[in-house]
Coordinates of C-alpha atoms in Angstrom, one line a residue:
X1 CA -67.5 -36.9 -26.4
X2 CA -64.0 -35.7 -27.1
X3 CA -61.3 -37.6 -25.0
X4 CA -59.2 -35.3 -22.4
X5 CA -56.3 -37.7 -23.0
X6 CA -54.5 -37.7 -26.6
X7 CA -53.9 -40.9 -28.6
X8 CA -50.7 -42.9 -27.4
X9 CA -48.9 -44.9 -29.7
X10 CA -51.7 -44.7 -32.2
X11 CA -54.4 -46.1 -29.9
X12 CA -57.4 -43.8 -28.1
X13 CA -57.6 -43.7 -24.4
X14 CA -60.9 -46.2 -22.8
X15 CA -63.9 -44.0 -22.0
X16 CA -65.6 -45.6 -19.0
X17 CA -69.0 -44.4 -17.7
X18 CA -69.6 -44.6 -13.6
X19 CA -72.7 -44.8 -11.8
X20 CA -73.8 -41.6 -9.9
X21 CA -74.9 -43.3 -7.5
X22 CA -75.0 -47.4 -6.3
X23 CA -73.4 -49.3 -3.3
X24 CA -69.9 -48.5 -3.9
X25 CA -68.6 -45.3 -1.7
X26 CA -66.0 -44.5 -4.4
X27 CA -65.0 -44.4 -8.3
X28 CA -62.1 -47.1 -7.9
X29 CA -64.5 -49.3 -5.6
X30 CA -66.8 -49.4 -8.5
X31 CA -63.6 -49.7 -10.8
X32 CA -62.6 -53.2 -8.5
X33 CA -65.6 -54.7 -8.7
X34 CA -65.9 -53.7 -12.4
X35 CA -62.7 -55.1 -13.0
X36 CA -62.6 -57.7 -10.9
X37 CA -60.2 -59.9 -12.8
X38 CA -57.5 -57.1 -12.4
X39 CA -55.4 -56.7 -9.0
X40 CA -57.4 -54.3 -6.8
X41 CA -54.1 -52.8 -5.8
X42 CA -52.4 -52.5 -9.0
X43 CA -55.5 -50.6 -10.0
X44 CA -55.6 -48.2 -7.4
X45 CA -52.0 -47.4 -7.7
X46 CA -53.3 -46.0 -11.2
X47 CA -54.9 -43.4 -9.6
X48 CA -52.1 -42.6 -7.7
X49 CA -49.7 -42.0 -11.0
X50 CA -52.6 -39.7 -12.1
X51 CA -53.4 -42.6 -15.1
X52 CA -57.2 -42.1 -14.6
X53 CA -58.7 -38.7 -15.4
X54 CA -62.2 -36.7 -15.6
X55 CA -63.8 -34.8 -18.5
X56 CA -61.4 -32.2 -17.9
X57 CA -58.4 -34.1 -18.3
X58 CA -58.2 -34.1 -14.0
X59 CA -56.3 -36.7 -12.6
X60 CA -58.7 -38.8 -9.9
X61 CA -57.4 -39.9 -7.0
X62 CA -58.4 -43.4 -5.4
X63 CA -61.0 -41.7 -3.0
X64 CA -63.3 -39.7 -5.7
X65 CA -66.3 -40.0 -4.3
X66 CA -69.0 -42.0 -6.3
X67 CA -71.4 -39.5 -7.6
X68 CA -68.5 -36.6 -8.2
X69 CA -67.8 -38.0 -12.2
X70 CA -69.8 -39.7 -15.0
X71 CA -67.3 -40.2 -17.1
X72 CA -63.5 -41.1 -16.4
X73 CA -60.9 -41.8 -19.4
X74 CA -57.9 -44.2 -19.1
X75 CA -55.5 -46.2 -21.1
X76 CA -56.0 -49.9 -21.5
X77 CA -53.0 -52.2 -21.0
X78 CA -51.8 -53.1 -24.0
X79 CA -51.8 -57.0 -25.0
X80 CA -49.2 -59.2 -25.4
X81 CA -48.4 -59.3 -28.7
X82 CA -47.0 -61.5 -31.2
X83 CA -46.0 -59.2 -34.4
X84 CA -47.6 -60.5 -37.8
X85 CA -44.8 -60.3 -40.3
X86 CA -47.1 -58.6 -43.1
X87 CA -47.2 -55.5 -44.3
X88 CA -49.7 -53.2 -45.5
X89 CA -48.8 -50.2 -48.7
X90 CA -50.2 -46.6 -48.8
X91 CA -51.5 -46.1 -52.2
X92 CA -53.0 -42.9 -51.9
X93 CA -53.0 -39.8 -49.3
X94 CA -54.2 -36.7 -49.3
X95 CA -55.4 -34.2 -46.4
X96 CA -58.9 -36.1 -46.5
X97 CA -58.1 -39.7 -48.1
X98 CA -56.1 -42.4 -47.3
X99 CA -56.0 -45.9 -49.0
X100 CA -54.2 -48.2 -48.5
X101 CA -53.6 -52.3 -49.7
X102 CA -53.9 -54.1 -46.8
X103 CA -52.5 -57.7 -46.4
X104 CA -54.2 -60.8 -45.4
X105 CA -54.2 -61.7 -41.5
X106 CA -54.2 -57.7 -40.9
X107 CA -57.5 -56.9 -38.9
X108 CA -58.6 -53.0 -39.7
X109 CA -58.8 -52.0 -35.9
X110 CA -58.0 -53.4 -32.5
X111 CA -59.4 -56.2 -31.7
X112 CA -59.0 -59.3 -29.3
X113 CA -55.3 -60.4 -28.8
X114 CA -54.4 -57.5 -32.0
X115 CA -54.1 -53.7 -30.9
X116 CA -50.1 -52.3 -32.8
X117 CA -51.0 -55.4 -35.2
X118 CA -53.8 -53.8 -37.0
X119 CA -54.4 -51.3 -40.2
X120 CA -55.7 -48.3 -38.3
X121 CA -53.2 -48.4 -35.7
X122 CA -49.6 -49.2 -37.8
X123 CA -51.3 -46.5 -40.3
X124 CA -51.5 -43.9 -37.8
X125 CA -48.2 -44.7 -36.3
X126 CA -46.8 -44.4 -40.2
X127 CA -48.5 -41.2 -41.4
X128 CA -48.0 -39.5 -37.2
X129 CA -52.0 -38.6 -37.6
X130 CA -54.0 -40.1 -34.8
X131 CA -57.4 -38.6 -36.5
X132 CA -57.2 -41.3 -38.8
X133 CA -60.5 -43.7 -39.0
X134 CA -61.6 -46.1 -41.2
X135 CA -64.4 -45.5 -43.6
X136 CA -65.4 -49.0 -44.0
X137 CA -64.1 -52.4 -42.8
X138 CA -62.4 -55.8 -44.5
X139 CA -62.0 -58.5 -42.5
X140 CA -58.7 -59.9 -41.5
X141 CA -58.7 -62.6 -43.6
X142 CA -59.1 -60.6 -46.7
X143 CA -56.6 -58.5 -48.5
X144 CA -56.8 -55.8 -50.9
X145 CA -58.1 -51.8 -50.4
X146 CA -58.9 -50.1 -47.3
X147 CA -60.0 -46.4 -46.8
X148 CA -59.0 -44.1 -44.2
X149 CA -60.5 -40.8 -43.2
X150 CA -57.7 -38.5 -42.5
X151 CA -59.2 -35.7 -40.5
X152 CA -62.5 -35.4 -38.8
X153 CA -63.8 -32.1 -40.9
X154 CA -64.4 -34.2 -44.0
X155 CA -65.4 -37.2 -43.0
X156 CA -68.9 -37.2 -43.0
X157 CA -69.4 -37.4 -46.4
X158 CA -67.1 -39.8 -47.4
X159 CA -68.9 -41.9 -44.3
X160 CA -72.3 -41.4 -46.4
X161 CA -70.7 -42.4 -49.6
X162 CA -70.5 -45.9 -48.1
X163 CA -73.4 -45.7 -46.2
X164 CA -75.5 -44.3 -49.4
X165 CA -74.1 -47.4 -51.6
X166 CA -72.2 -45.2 -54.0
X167 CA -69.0 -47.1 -53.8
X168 CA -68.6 -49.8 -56.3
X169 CA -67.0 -52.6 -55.1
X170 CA -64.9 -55.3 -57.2
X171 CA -63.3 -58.4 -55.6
X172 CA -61.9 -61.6 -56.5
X173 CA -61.9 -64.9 -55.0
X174 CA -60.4 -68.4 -55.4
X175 CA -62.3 -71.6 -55.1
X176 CA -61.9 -75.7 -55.1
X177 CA -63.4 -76.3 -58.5
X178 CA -66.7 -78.7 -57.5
X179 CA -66.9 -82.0 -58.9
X180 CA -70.5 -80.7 -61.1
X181 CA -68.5 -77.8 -62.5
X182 CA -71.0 -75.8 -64.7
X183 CA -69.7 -72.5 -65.9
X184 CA -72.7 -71.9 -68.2
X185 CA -74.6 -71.0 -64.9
X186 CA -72.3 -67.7 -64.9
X187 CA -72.6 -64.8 -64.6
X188 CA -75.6 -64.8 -61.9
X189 CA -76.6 -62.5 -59.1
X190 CA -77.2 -64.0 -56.1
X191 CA -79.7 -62.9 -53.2
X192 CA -80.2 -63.9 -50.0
X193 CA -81.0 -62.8 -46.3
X194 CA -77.9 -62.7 -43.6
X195 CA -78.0 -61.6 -40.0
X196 CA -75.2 -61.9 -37.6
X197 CA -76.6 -62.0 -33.8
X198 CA -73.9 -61.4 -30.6
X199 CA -71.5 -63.8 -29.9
X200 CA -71.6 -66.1 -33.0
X201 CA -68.5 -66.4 -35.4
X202 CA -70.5 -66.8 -38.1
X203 CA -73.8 -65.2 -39.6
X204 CA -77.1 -66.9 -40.4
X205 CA -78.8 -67.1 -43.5
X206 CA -82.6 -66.9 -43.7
X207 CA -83.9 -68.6 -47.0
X208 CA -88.0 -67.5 -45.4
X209 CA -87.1 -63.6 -45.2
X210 CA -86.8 -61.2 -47.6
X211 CA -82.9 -60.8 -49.5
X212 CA -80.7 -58.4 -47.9
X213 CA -77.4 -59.3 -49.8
X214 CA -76.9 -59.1 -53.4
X215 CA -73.7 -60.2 -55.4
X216 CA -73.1 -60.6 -58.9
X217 CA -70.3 -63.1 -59.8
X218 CA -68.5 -63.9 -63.3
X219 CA -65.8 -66.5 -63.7
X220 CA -62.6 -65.1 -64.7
X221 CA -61.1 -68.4 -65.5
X222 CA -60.9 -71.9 -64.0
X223 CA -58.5 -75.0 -64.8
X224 CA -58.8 -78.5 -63.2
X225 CA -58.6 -77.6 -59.7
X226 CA -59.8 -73.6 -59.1
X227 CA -62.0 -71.4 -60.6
X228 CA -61.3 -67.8 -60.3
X229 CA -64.3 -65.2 -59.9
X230 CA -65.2 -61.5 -60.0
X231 CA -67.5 -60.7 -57.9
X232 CA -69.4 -57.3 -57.7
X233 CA -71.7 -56.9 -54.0
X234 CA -74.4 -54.4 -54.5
X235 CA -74.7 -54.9 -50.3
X236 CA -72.2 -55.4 -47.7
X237 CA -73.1 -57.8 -44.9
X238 CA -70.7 -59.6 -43.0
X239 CA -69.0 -62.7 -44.7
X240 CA -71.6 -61.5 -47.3
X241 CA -69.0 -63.0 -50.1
X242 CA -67.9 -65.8 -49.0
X243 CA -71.5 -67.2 -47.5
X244 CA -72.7 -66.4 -51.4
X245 CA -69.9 -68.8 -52.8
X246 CA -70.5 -71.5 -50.4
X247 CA -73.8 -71.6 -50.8
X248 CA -73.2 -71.9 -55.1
X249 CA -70.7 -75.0 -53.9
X250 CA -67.6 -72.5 -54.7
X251 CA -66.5 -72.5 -50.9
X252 CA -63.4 -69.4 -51.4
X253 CA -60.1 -71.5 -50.4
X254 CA -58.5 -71.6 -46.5
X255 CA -61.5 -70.4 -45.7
X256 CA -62.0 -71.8 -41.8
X257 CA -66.1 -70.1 -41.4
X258 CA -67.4 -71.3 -44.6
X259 CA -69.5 -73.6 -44.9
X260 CA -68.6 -75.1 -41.6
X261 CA -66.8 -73.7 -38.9
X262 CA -63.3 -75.2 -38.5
X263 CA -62.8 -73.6 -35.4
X264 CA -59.3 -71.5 -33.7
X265 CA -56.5 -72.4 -36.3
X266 CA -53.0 -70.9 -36.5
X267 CA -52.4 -68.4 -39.2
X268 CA -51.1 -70.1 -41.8
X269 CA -49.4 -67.5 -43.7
X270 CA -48.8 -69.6 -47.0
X271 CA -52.6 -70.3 -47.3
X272 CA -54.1 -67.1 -46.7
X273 CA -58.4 -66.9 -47.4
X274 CA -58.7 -66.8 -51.3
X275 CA -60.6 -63.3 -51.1
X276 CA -59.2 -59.9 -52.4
X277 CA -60.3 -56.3 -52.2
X278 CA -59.4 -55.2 -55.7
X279 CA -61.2 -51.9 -56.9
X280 CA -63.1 -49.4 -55.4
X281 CA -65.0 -46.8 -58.0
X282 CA -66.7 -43.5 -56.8
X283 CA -67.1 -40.2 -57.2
X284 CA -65.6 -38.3 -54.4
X285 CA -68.0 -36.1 -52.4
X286 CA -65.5 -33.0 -52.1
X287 CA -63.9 -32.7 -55.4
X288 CA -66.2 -34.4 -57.8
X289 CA -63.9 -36.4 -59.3
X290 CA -64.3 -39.5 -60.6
X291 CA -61.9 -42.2 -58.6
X292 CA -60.8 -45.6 -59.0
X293 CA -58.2 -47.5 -57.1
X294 CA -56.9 -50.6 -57.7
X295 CA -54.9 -53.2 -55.4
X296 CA -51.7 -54.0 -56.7
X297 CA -52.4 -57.9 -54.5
X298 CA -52.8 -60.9 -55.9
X299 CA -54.2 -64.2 -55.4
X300 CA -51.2 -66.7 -55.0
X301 CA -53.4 -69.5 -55.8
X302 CA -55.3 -68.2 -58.8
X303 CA -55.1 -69.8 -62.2
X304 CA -52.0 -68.9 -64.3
X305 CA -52.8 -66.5 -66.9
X306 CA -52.9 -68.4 -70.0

């Protein structure tokens, strides 16, 4: 359902979806007791300013009866925001494609106490294109490549590319080096079952149900205290990577989830989570053409090369 209202400083307007009927004679009395954290009266003075609209694009006033619209459209306030100094580098853009290196501590969209200080946002602000979407997700602990949709009339496919598992997938990662080091174990794939359920941080593994997540990881190189690794996911569940090298002993560096929750930290940025996005291989849907794109990123605390 297409919003009435345009995007505003790179951020959508809030669909919100009313009762037709209930106990409330009116869309904003459903709205205060909806919102019932918010001032009823600052709320209602929204309606005034013609800030919450219908289908149509409409402005509602305070006394719409309940019943009269499914579906009004609104912009959120934005959060308080402290601004992350890190910054993310177009690599690539086209009328259908964009990619981009994202930085550590950048999340990909809105979320919590981030809405200007994420990818999708600062990238639509950049490139002035407010059809831009994500086609798939890192989290904001990991750097390295993102893509971007750039307009809605060819995004399907590059959304089924993903989907499909046609996108190869290279990253690296930096780890403690365990006290039993063994590289002769590597390469190996490794195969297990994750699910993430509502409202916890972290996702569960379930050694009794069938594998879901497949990785394959080589060591690149280790020294006393790291050891480097290439990793290859043939899947791509949440914190699929780094609950694969916890569960080998190779916990990825900074990391506060893995293997046990460290709980809220401040963002360190001189120890960012050892974890990088570094290629992506594919053939694009609309051309054909075989693509590959690299991150120009770098793990600060991966061995030197020798």
């Amino acid at each position: 359902m297409a919003s009435p209202l345009p995007v505003r400083d790179g951020v959508g307007a809030t669909r919100l979806h009313v009762p037709m009927s209930g106990e409330w004679p009116t869309v904003g009395a459903y709205m205060i007791e909806r919102f019932f954290h918010l001032d009823p009266e600052g709320l209602l003075a929204r309606f005034d300013r013609g800030e919450i609209v219908a289908r149509d694009g409409r402005p509602l006033a305070r006394d719409t009866p309940l019943g009269v619209e499914e579906f009004i459209w609104y912009y959120r306030d934005p959060p308080a925001e402290t601004y992350l100094p890190v910054e993310l580098e177009v690599l690539h853009q086209d009328d259908d494609l964009v990619v981009i290196d994202k930085p550590h501590f950048l999340p990909t969209t809105p979320g919590g106490k981030f809405l200007q200080n994420s990818a999708l946002i600062r990238l639509r602000n950049l490139l002035d294109n407010p059809e831009l979407v994500p086609i798939h997700r890192l989290d904001r602990a990991t750097a390295g490549l993102l893509m971007f949709s750039a307009r809605p009339q060819s995004r399907g496919p590059y959304q089924f590319m993903f989907e499909s598992r046609q996108v190869q997938k290279v990253y690296e990662a930096v780890s403690a080096r365990p006290a039993d080091w063994d590289a002769s174990r590597f390469p190996l794939v490794y195969r297990n079952h994750i699910s993430k359920l509502r409202g916890e941080l972290k996702v569960r593994v379930d050694d009794e149900r069938e594998p879901n997540a497949e990785t394959l990881i080589e060591v690149l190189d280790d020294d006393s205290h790291v050891v480097h690794t290439l990793l290859r996911p043939h899947s791509g569940k949440m914190h699929q990577l780094r609950v694969h090298l916890a569960a080998l002993g190779l916990a990825i560096l900074h990391d506060p989830f893995y293997p046990e929750l460290r709980g809220e930290v401040p963002d360190d940025f001189d120890r960012p989570l050892q974890l990088l996005a570094r290629e992506l291989h594919f053939t694009d849907p609309l051309s054909g053409e075989a693509r590959v794109f690299t991150s120009g990123r770098t793990l600060r605390y991966a061995p030197p090369a020798r």
